[in-house]
Coordinates of C-alpha atoms in Angstrom, one line a residue:
M197 CA 99.1 93.0 84.4
N198 CA 99.2 93.0 88.2
R199 CA 96.8 95.8 89.3
S200 CA 98.5 96.2 92.8
A201 CA 100.7 99.0 91.5
P202 CA 99.8 102.3 93.3
I203 CA 99.1 104.1 90.0
F204 CA 95.8 102.1 89.5
G205 CA 94.5 104.0 92.5
F206 CA 95.9 107.3 91.6
N207 CA 92.6 109.2 91.0
D208 CA 91.4 108.4 94.5
A209 CA 94.6 109.9 95.9
R210 CA 94.9 112.8 93.5
G211 CA 93.3 115.4 95.7
A212 CA 95.3 114.4 98.8
I213 CA 98.5 114.6 96.7
V214 CA 97.7 118.1 95.5
H215 CA 96.9 119.2 99.0
E216 CA 100.1 117.8 100.4
V217 CA 102.1 119.5 97.6
V218 CA 100.6 122.9 98.3
H219 CA 101.1 122.5 102.0
R220 CA 104.8 121.7 101.6
V221 CA 105.4 124.5 99.2
M222 CA 103.7 127.0 101.5
S223 CA 105.7 125.8 104.5
A224 CA 109.0 126.0 102.7
T225 CA 108.4 129.5 101.3
R226 CA 109.8 131.9 103.9
E227 CA 109.3 135.1 102.0
P228 CA 105.9 135.2 100.1
L229 CA 106.7 138.8 98.8
L230 CA 109.9 137.6 97.1
A231 CA 108.2 134.5 95.7
L232 CA 105.3 136.5 94.2
N233 CA 107.6 139.2 92.9
D234 CA 109.8 136.6 91.2
A235 CA 106.7 134.9 89.6
A236 CA 105.3 138.2 88.5
Y237 CA 108.5 139.3 86.9
H238 CA 109.1 136.1 84.9
E239 CA 105.4 135.8 83.9
V240 CA 105.1 139.4 82.6
K241 CA 108.3 138.9 80.7
R242 CA 107.0 135.6 79.1
L243 CA 103.5 136.8 78.4
E244 CA 104.4 140.2 76.9
A245 CA 105.6 138.4 73.7
S246 CA 102.4 136.5 73.2
K247 CA 99.4 137.6 71.1
S248 CA 97.0 135.0 72.5
P249 CA 93.8 136.6 74.1
E250 CA 94.1 134.1 77.0
D251 CA 97.7 135.1 77.6
A252 CA 96.7 138.8 77.4
R253 CA 94.3 138.3 80.3
E254 CA 96.9 136.4 82.3
L255 CA 99.4 139.2 81.6
A256 CA 97.0 141.8 82.9
E257 CA 96.6 139.7 86.1
W258 CA 100.3 139.4 86.7
Q259 CA 100.9 143.1 86.0
R260 CA 98.3 143.9 88.7
V261 CA 100.1 141.5 91.1
A262 CA 103.4 143.3 90.3
R263 CA 101.9 146.7 91.1
T264 CA 100.1 145.8 94.3
I265 CA 102.1 143.1 96.2
G266 CA 104.3 145.7 97.8
R267 CA 101.2 147.2 99.5
M268 CA 99.6 144.0 100.5
A269 CA 99.3 142.8 104.1
D270 CA 101.2 139.5 105.0
G271 CA 97.9 137.6 105.2
E272 CA 96.9 138.7 101.7
R273 CA 100.2 137.7 100.3
Q274 CA 99.9 134.3 101.9
R275 CA 96.4 133.9 100.4
L276 CA 97.6 135.0 97.0
L277 CA 100.6 132.7 97.1
R278 CA 98.4 129.7 98.1
E279 CA 96.0 130.5 95.2
H280 CA 98.8 130.4 92.7
A281 CA 100.4 127.3 94.2
E282 CA 97.1 125.5 94.1
R283 CA 96.4 126.6 90.5
I284 CA 99.8 125.4 89.4
A285 CA 99.5 122.1 91.3
W286 CA 96.1 121.2 89.8
D287 CA 97.4 122.2 86.3
V288 CA 100.4 119.9 86.8
A289 CA 98.6 117.0 88.4
G290 CA 98.1 114.0 86.2
N291 CA 95.2 111.6 85.9
F292 CA 95.0 107.8 85.5
D293 CA 92.0 105.9 84.1
A294 CA 92.5 102.1 84.2
R295 CA 89.8 101.8 81.5
V296 CA 91.7 104.1 79.1
Y297 CA 94.9 102.1 80.0
D298 CA 93.2 98.8 79.0
V299 CA 91.9 100.3 75.8
S300 CA 95.3 101.8 74.9
T301 CA 97.1 98.5 75.4
R302 CA 94.6 96.8 73.1
L303 CA 94.6 99.6 70.5
V304 CA 98.3 100.0 70.0
P305 CA 99.1 96.7 68.2
P306 CA 96.2 96.8 65.6
L307 CA 96.7 100.6 65.0
V308 CA 100.4 100.1 64.4
T309 CA 99.8 97.0 62.3
A310 CA 97.2 98.8 60.2
L311 CA 99.8 101.5 59.4
L312 CA 102.4 98.8 58.8
S313 CA 100.6 96.1 56.9
P314 CA 96.8 96.1 56.3
R315 CA 97.0 92.5 55.0
K316 CA 98.6 91.3 58.2
L317 CA 95.8 93.2 60.1
A318 CA 93.2 91.2 58.2
T319 CA 94.9 88.0 59.0
L320 CA 95.1 88.8 62.7
A321 CA 91.5 89.8 62.8
R322 CA 90.5 86.2 62.3
D323 CA 91.5 85.7 65.9
P324 CA 90.7 88.6 68.2
R325 CA 93.2 87.5 70.8
E326 CA 96.0 87.8 68.2
L327 CA 94.7 91.2 67.0
I328 CA 95.1 92.8 70.5
S329 CA 98.3 90.9 71.4
L330 CA 101.5 92.8 71.9
D331 CA 103.2 89.9 70.2
A332 CA 102.0 91.4 66.9
L333 CA 104.9 94.0 67.3
A334 CA 107.4 91.6 68.8
D335 CA 109.7 91.5 65.8
K336 CA 109.5 95.2 65.2
V337 CA 110.1 96.7 68.7
V338 CA 112.6 94.7 70.7
V339 CA 112.8 95.1 74.5
E340 CA 116.0 93.9 76.2
G341 CA 117.8 94.0 79.5
P342 CA 117.5 92.6 83.1
I343 CA 113.7 92.2 82.9
E344 CA 113.4 89.5 85.6
T345 CA 115.3 91.7 88.1
L346 CA 113.2 94.7 87.3
Q347 CA 110.0 92.6 87.7
Q348 CA 111.1 91.7 91.2
L349 CA 112.3 95.2 92.1
V350 CA 109.0 97.0 91.4
R351 CA 107.4 94.8 94.1
V352 CA 109.8 95.9 96.8
G353 CA 110.5 99.6 95.9
T354 CA 109.8 102.4 93.5
A355 CA 111.4 102.4 90.1
V356 CA 112.5 105.7 88.4
Y357 CA 113.1 105.1 84.7
V358 CA 115.5 107.5 83.1
P359 CA 115.8 106.8 79.4
T360 CA 117.5 108.6 76.6
H361 CA 115.4 111.0 74.6
L362 CA 115.4 111.3 70.8
S363 CA 111.8 111.8 69.7
N364 CA 108.3 112.8 70.8
M365 CA 107.5 109.1 70.1
D366 CA 109.6 108.1 73.1
S367 CA 106.8 108.2 75.7
I368 CA 104.6 106.0 73.6
V369 CA 107.5 103.6 72.8
F370 CA 108.6 103.4 76.4
G371 CA 105.1 102.8 77.7
Y372 CA 104.9 99.9 75.2
A373 CA 108.2 98.6 76.5
L374 CA 107.0 98.6 80.1
E375 CA 103.8 96.7 79.1
R376 CA 105.8 94.3 77.0
A377 CA 108.2 93.6 79.9
G378 CA 105.4 93.0 82.4
L379 CA 106.2 96.1 84.4
P380 CA 103.5 98.4 85.8
P381 CA 102.9 101.8 84.1
A382 CA 104.7 104.9 85.4
T383 CA 103.8 108.5 85.9
Y384 CA 105.8 110.9 83.8
G385 CA 106.3 114.5 83.1
A386 CA 105.4 115.6 79.5
G387 CA 105.9 119.0 77.9
K388 CA 102.6 120.9 77.9
N389 CA 103.0 121.6 74.2
L390 CA 102.4 117.9 73.6
F391 CA 98.9 118.2 75.1
T392 CA 97.7 120.3 72.1
N393 CA 97.2 117.2 69.9
P394 CA 93.6 116.2 70.8
I395 CA 94.2 112.4 70.3
L396 CA 97.5 112.2 72.0
S397 CA 96.3 114.6 74.7
F398 CA 93.4 112.3 75.6
F399 CA 95.7 109.3 76.3
M400 CA 98.3 111.4 78.1
H401 CA 95.7 113.0 80.3
N402 CA 94.4 109.6 81.3
L403 CA 97.6 107.5 81.5
G404 CA 99.5 109.2 84.4
A405 CA 101.3 112.0 82.5
Y406 CA 101.6 115.3 84.4
R407 CA 102.1 118.6 82.5
V408 CA 105.4 120.4 82.5
D409 CA 105.3 123.9 81.0
R410 CA 108.9 124.6 80.1
R411 CA 108.2 128.2 79.2
I412 CA 107.5 129.0 82.9
R413 CA 110.8 129.8 84.7
H414 CA 109.8 131.2 88.1
T415 CA 110.7 129.5 91.4
L416 CA 107.2 128.9 92.6
Y417 CA 106.4 126.8 89.5
K418 CA 109.6 124.8 89.9
D419 CA 109.0 124.2 93.6
V420 CA 105.5 122.9 92.9
L421 CA 106.8 120.7 90.1
K422 CA 109.6 119.2 92.2
T423 CA 107.4 118.7 95.3
Y424 CA 104.7 117.0 93.2
S425 CA 107.4 114.6 91.8
C426 CA 108.7 114.0 95.4
A427 CA 105.2 113.2 96.7
L428 CA 104.6 110.7 93.9
L429 CA 107.8 108.8 94.7
E430 CA 107.1 108.8 98.4
R431 CA 103.8 107.1 97.7
G432 CA 105.4 104.5 95.6
Y433 CA 104.4 105.7 92.1
H434 CA 106.9 104.4 89.6
S435 CA 108.1 107.4 87.5
L436 CA 109.6 108.1 84.2
F437 CA 111.9 111.1 83.6
F438 CA 113.8 112.1 80.5
P439 CA 116.8 113.6 82.3
G440 CA 118.2 115.0 79.1
G441 CA 115.5 117.7 79.5
T442 CA 114.7 117.8 75.8
R443 CA 115.2 115.7 72.7
S444 CA 118.8 115.3 71.6
R445 CA 119.2 117.8 68.8
S446 CA 122.4 116.3 67.6
G447 CA 121.3 112.7 67.7
G448 CA 124.0 111.9 70.2
V449 CA 123.7 110.0 73.5
E450 CA 123.3 112.4 76.4
R451 CA 126.5 113.1 78.3
R452 CA 125.2 115.8 80.6
L453 CA 121.8 115.8 82.3
K454 CA 119.2 118.2 83.8
L455 CA 118.6 116.7 87.2
G456 CA 116.0 118.9 88.8
L457 CA 113.1 116.4 88.8
V458 CA 115.5 113.5 89.2
G459 CA 116.9 115.1 92.3
S460 CA 113.5 114.9 94.0
A461 CA 114.2 111.2 94.6
F462 CA 116.7 112.0 97.3
E463 CA 114.2 114.0 99.3
A464 CA 111.5 111.4 98.7
Y465 CA 113.7 108.6 100.0
T466 CA 114.7 110.7 103.0
R467 CA 111.1 111.5 103.9
T468 CA 110.2 107.8 103.9
L469 CA 113.0 107.2 106.4
L470 CA 111.9 110.1 108.6
A471 CA 108.3 108.7 108.5
G472 CA 109.7 105.3 109.7
K473 CA 108.4 103.7 106.4
E474 CA 111.6 103.3 104.3
R475 CA 110.7 102.7 100.7
R476 CA 113.8 102.2 98.5
I477 CA 114.0 104.0 95.2
F478 CA 115.8 102.4 92.2
F479 CA 117.0 104.2 89.1
V480 CA 116.8 102.3 85.8
P481 CA 118.6 104.0 82.9
A482 CA 117.5 102.8 79.5
T483 CA 118.3 103.6 75.9
I484 CA 115.7 104.0 73.2
N485 CA 117.3 103.2 69.9
Y486 CA 115.8 103.9 66.5
L487 CA 116.9 102.8 63.0
I488 CA 115.6 106.1 61.8
T489 CA 114.3 109.1 63.9
L490 CA 111.0 110.8 63.2
E491 CA 112.2 114.3 63.7
A492 CA 115.8 113.9 62.6
E493 CA 115.7 116.6 59.9
T494 CA 114.3 119.3 62.1
L495 CA 116.4 118.4 65.1
I496 CA 119.8 118.4 63.3
A497 CA 118.9 121.6 61.5
D498 CA 118.1 123.2 64.8
F499 CA 121.4 121.9 66.2
L500 CA 123.4 123.3 63.3
S501 CA 121.8 126.7 63.3
D502 CA 123.0 129.5 65.5
A503 CA 119.3 130.3 66.3
G504 CA 118.8 126.7 67.5
K505 CA 121.2 127.2 70.4
G506 CA 118.6 129.2 72.2
R507 CA 115.5 127.3 71.1
F508 CA 114.3 124.8 73.7
I509 CA 110.9 123.8 72.4
I510 CA 110.1 123.0 68.8
E511 CA 106.4 123.2 68.1
D512 CA 106.5 122.7 64.3
D513 CA 108.5 119.5 63.7
E514 CA 107.5 116.2 62.1
S515 CA 105.7 114.9 65.1
T516 CA 103.0 117.6 64.7
R517 CA 102.1 116.3 61.2
V518 CA 99.9 113.3 61.0
G519 CA 101.1 112.3 57.5
R520 CA 104.7 112.4 58.5
V521 CA 104.0 110.3 61.6
A522 CA 102.1 107.8 59.6
A523 CA 104.9 107.6 57.0
F524 CA 107.5 107.2 59.8
M525 CA 105.5 104.4 61.4
R526 CA 105.1 102.5 58.1
K527 CA 108.7 102.9 57.3
L528 CA 110.2 102.1 60.7
L529 CA 108.0 99.2 61.5
G530 CA 108.3 97.7 58.1
M531 CA 111.8 96.5 59.1
D532 CA 112.5 93.9 61.8
G533 CA 114.2 95.2 65.0
A534 CA 113.8 98.8 63.9
V535 CA 113.4 100.0 67.5
V536 CA 115.3 98.6 70.5
I537 CA 114.5 99.6 74.0
R538 CA 117.3 98.4 76.3
F539 CA 117.0 98.6 80.1
S540 CA 120.2 99.0 82.0
A541 CA 121.1 97.5 85.3
P542 CA 119.3 99.2 88.1
M543 CA 121.1 101.4 90.7
D544 CA 120.1 103.1 93.9
P545 CA 120.0 107.0 94.1
F546 CA 123.7 107.0 95.2
G547 CA 125.0 105.1 92.1
N548 CA 125.3 101.7 93.9
R549 CA 124.3 98.5 92.0
V550 CA 121.1 96.8 93.2
D551 CA 120.2 93.2 93.2
A552 CA 116.8 91.6 92.6
E553 CA 115.9 91.9 96.3
G554 CA 116.7 95.6 96.3
R555 CA 120.0 95.4 98.2
S556 CA 122.7 97.9 97.4
Y557 CA 126.3 97.0 96.7
D558 CA 129.3 99.3 96.2
L559 CA 132.0 98.8 93.5
R560 CA 133.8 96.2 95.7
G561 CA 130.7 94.1 95.9
R562 CA 130.1 95.0 99.6
E563 CA 126.5 95.4 100.7
V564 CA 125.7 99.0 101.8
D565 CA 122.8 100.6 103.5
P566 CA 121.6 103.6 101.4
A567 CA 120.2 105.2 104.5
T568 CA 123.7 106.0 105.6
Y569 CA 124.0 108.5 102.7
V570 CA 121.3 110.7 104.2
R571 CA 122.5 110.7 107.8
D572 CA 124.4 113.6 109.4
L573 CA 127.5 113.4 111.6
R574 CA 125.3 112.6 114.6
G575 CA 123.7 109.7 112.7
E576 CA 120.4 111.4 112.2
V577 CA 118.4 111.3 108.9
T578 CA 118.2 114.8 107.5
I579 CA 116.9 116.6 104.4
D580 CA 119.9 118.5 103.0
H581 CA 119.4 120.0 99.6
A582 CA 123.1 121.0 99.1
R583 CA 124.2 117.4 99.9
D584 CA 121.5 115.9 97.6
A585 CA 122.6 118.2 94.8
Q586 CA 126.0 116.7 94.8
Y587 CA 124.5 113.2 95.0
A588 CA 122.4 114.1 91.9
R589 CA 125.5 115.2 90.0
D590 CA 127.3 111.9 90.8
L591 CA 124.1 109.9 89.9
G592 CA 123.9 111.8 86.6
E593 CA 127.4 110.7 85.7
E594 CA 126.5 107.1 86.4
I595 CA 123.4 107.3 84.3
C596 CA 125.4 108.7 81.4
R597 CA 127.9 105.9 81.6
A598 CA 125.0 103.4 81.5
Y599 CA 123.6 105.2 78.4
A600 CA 126.9 104.7 76.6
R601 CA 127.3 101.1 77.7
D602 CA 123.7 100.2 76.6
T603 CA 123.5 102.2 73.4
V604 CA 122.4 99.7 70.7
V605 CA 124.3 100.2 67.5
M606 CA 122.2 99.9 64.3
A607 CA 123.1 99.8 60.6
T608 CA 122.2 103.5 60.0
H609 CA 124.6 104.5 62.8
V610 CA 127.5 102.4 61.4
V611 CA 127.0 103.4 57.8
A612 CA 126.6 107.1 58.5
T613 CA 129.8 107.0 60.7
A614 CA 131.7 105.3 57.9
V615 CA 130.5 107.8 55.3
I616 CA 131.4 110.8 57.4
A617 CA 134.8 109.3 58.2
W618 CA 135.4 108.8 54.4
L619 CA 134.5 112.4 53.7
R620 CA 136.9 113.6 56.3
Q621 CA 139.7 111.5 54.7
Q622 CA 139.0 113.3 51.4
T623 CA 139.5 116.7 53.1
P624 CA 141.5 116.1 56.2
R625 CA 141.8 119.8 57.2
A626 CA 138.2 120.7 56.7
D627 CA 136.0 121.9 59.5
L628 CA 132.5 120.5 60.2
F629 CA 130.6 122.8 57.8
Q630 CA 133.1 122.3 55.0
V631 CA 132.7 118.5 55.4
L632 CA 128.9 118.8 55.4
R633 CA 129.0 120.8 52.2
Q634 CA 130.4 117.8 50.3
R635 CA 127.1 116.6 48.7
E636 CA 126.6 114.4 45.6
T637 CA 130.0 112.9 46.2
V638 CA 130.1 109.2 45.3
I639 CA 131.9 106.6 47.4
P640 CA 132.8 103.3 45.8
R641 CA 130.5 100.6 47.2
D642 CA 133.4 98.3 48.1
D643 CA 135.3 101.1 49.8
L644 CA 132.2 101.9 51.9
A645 CA 131.7 98.2 52.8
R646 CA 135.4 98.0 53.9
E647 CA 135.0 101.1 56.1
V648 CA 131.8 99.6 57.6
V649 CA 133.5 96.3 58.4
A650 CA 136.6 98.0 60.0
L651 CA 134.3 100.2 62.1
R652 CA 132.2 97.1 63.2
E653 CA 135.4 95.4 64.4
R654 CA 136.2 98.4 66.6
L655 CA 132.7 98.2 67.9
R656 CA 133.0 94.5 68.6
A657 CA 136.1 95.2 70.7
L658 CA 134.2 97.8 72.7
E659 CA 131.3 95.4 73.1
A660 CA 133.6 92.7 74.5
Q661 CA 134.7 95.3 77.1
G662 CA 131.0 96.0 78.0
C663 CA 131.2 99.5 76.6
V664 CA 128.4 99.3 73.9
R665 CA 125.9 96.9 72.4
L666 CA 125.7 95.8 68.8
G667 CA 122.3 95.3 67.2
H668 CA 121.6 91.9 65.7
D669 CA 122.1 93.2 62.1
V670 CA 125.4 94.9 63.0
R671 CA 126.8 91.9 64.8
Y672 CA 126.1 89.4 62.1
G673 CA 125.7 91.3 58.8
T674 CA 128.5 91.7 56.2
G675 CA 129.6 95.1 55.2
G676 CA 127.5 95.0 52.1
D677 CA 124.5 93.8 54.1
L678 CA 124.8 96.7 56.5
V679 CA 125.1 99.2 53.6
E680 CA 121.9 97.8 52.0
R681 CA 120.0 97.8 55.2
A682 CA 120.9 101.5 55.8
L683 CA 119.9 102.3 52.2
R684 CA 116.5 100.7 52.7
A685 CA 116.0 102.4 56.1
F686 CA 116.8 105.9 54.8
A687 CA 114.9 105.5 51.5
G688 CA 111.2 106.6 51.4
Y689 CA 110.9 108.5 54.7
H690 CA 113.2 111.5 54.8
A691 CA 112.1 114.4 52.6
A692 CA 115.3 114.1 50.5
P693 CA 117.5 111.1 49.8
V694 CA 120.3 110.5 52.4
L695 CA 122.3 108.0 50.4
A696 CA 121.5 106.8 46.9
S697 CA 122.7 103.7 45.0
R698 CA 124.3 104.6 41.7
S699 CA 126.1 102.4 39.1
E700 CA 129.5 103.9 40.2
G701 CA 128.9 103.5 43.9
I702 CA 126.9 105.1 46.8
A703 CA 126.0 108.8 46.3
I704 CA 126.2 111.0 49.4
C705 CA 123.1 113.2 49.3
D706 CA 122.3 114.6 52.8
T707 CA 125.4 115.1 54.9
N708 CA 123.4 116.8 57.7
L709 CA 121.4 113.6 58.3
L710 CA 124.4 111.4 58.0
F711 CA 126.1 113.7 60.7
Y712 CA 122.9 113.2 62.9
Y713 CA 123.1 109.4 62.7
Q714 CA 126.8 109.2 63.2
N715 CA 126.6 111.3 66.3
R716 CA 125.0 108.3 68.1
L717 CA 128.5 106.8 68.3
A718 CA 130.4 110.1 69.1
A719 CA 130.6 109.4 72.8
H720 CA 132.3 106.0 72.1
G721 CA 135.3 107.5 70.4
V722 CA 134.6 105.8 67.1
A723 CA 132.8 108.7 65.4
W724 CA 133.7 112.3 64.8
D725 CA 132.9 114.0 68.1
V726 CA 132.2 117.7 67.7
I727 CA 129.2 117.6 70.1
A728 CA 130.9 117.0 73.4
P729 CA 129.4 119.3 76.1
S730 CA 131.4 122.3 77.2
G731 CA 134.3 121.2 79.5
M732 CA 134.1 117.6 78.3
P733 CA 136.8 116.2 76.0
A734 CA 135.7 115.0 72.6
G735 CA 135.8 111.3 72.0
L736 CA 135.4 110.6 75.6
G737 CA 136.0 106.9 76.4
V738 CA 133.4 104.7 78.0
R739 CA 134.1 103.1 81.4
P740 CA 133.5 99.3 81.4
P741 CA 130.8 98.2 83.8
P742 CA 131.7 96.8 87.3
P743 CA 131.6 93.1 87.9
P744 CA 128.0 91.7 88.0
I745 CA 126.2 91.0 91.3
G746 CA 125.7 87.3 91.8
A747 CA 124.4 85.4 88.8
A748 CA 121.6 87.7 87.7
R749 CA 120.4 86.7 84.3
E750 CA 119.7 89.2 81.6
V751 CA 116.8 88.5 79.2
G752 CA 115.1 90.0 76.2
V753 CA 111.4 89.7 76.1
T754 CA 111.3 89.2 72.4
P755 CA 112.8 86.3 70.4
E756 CA 115.4 88.4 68.7
L757 CA 117.8 85.6 67.9
D758 CA 117.4 81.9 67.2
A759 CA 119.1 79.6 69.8
S760 CA 122.4 79.3 68.1
A761 CA 122.7 83.0 67.5
Q762 CA 121.7 83.7 71.1
D763 CA 124.5 81.4 72.4
A764 CA 126.9 83.2 70.1
A765 CA 125.8 86.6 71.3
V766 CA 126.1 85.7 74.9
G767 CA 129.5 84.2 74.3
G768 CA 130.7 87.3 72.4
A769 CA 129.5 89.6 75.1
A770 CA 131.0 87.7 78.0

């Protein structure tokens, strides 16, 4: 790994970054009284419901602030505001220890292999170089996309990775993908609740993660968080955001994003122009695709429950239980190609395509200067938050289109979609919950295989248009093969059977989980779409990608297919 990436010198710059963040927040806050009053109101409201002794002390402090800020002199309010801004900034600020990074990249393969196959671990241990090699996971976790282009881009600008979000495993999996692809590590915001696990917390504290407390809603906190993100991007720290904001409860691909932190890229780019040191920023959408999902049972139950509509943070799901995580890892990584991380084509903050040298091109293939997007009518570069908010909305739509195009379809998605479609055929007038109550129904094996093949043909047509990606098993397997692969994937991990093989056919056992896995294809118009965001039509079609720039070659960094199959795949996707 090239150690020239700015993150390897993060700790030396950490104090200066925090100081800059506090200075900017203080400069931008015109009314300290209003800022402190807003913070006190929201914090008192949040902390009153807590029974923690620490929260009780903090509640008393904020209640004191609420009672006294009206009588404070301006200088005292400024001092108090600065104290809170500094406390927030230091709490948010991450840390990066190159030694921990080196250890983590060496520990991941043997630890995962130990969970997966102790016998294989013993074989690899005969050669220490093989034991710590990322190649040990190559056939289990596949990384795809325009890797060579990204490797060049990170040398000339700042990358902002914006992947889909399904699981608390995503940060670990995506970090592995960056290492596997030969890309430098990135800073990323992680929910503060994830720092409660002592082992996970140790690595997150030392690998560039900064803490995001989603329970805190006041403006001062949000301003510090956005300013911190902006400062990192200005200084060239590659960043990772999950713009969905939280894990997908339904299992579907995100079609509407939360763009607060993502929007900081516009200000960061503008500030580099104003400083006379333009540093281009590139957005890289990516999809993280699992054959099975660690927290699927909890997430879909939350989605289907009325109470779940208001619950943003789940603190008691499968990812908090060591036994469930271990069982998930053994199951998932016991099957080849069970995780696929696919990088999409990079774009600039304004949705233009980007080539390997960092040049931007519009939809007609004409080179454009991204600086023109942040100039006013007089041609001067300006920071304009209202303008940038619209750019962020447009960018969000482009990212969502990339998600749909680069969703990798796996056997569990296809089989679940076929089963739900079959159930709907049996009760054509039933609503969602009536369909989901049809458990222990048996579908003839041949009927299910035919449904799977018919669905796969529709997906192949979409892939030929550049609207989705088929996994290796879906592209080449027969209907019966895909049913068997899904049965093996579902068996032995989920608390209750999802599908079960019977003499008379395939028994449908857990319709909630089948609904969860079929939702991965809902945005593509081939699955039952009852999860479209408000104001968005169900079964929304996917826009094909624009023509490619030049002759950029896409590569996968793992030998997913043999040579003949690779040729066939390239030909089929052309």
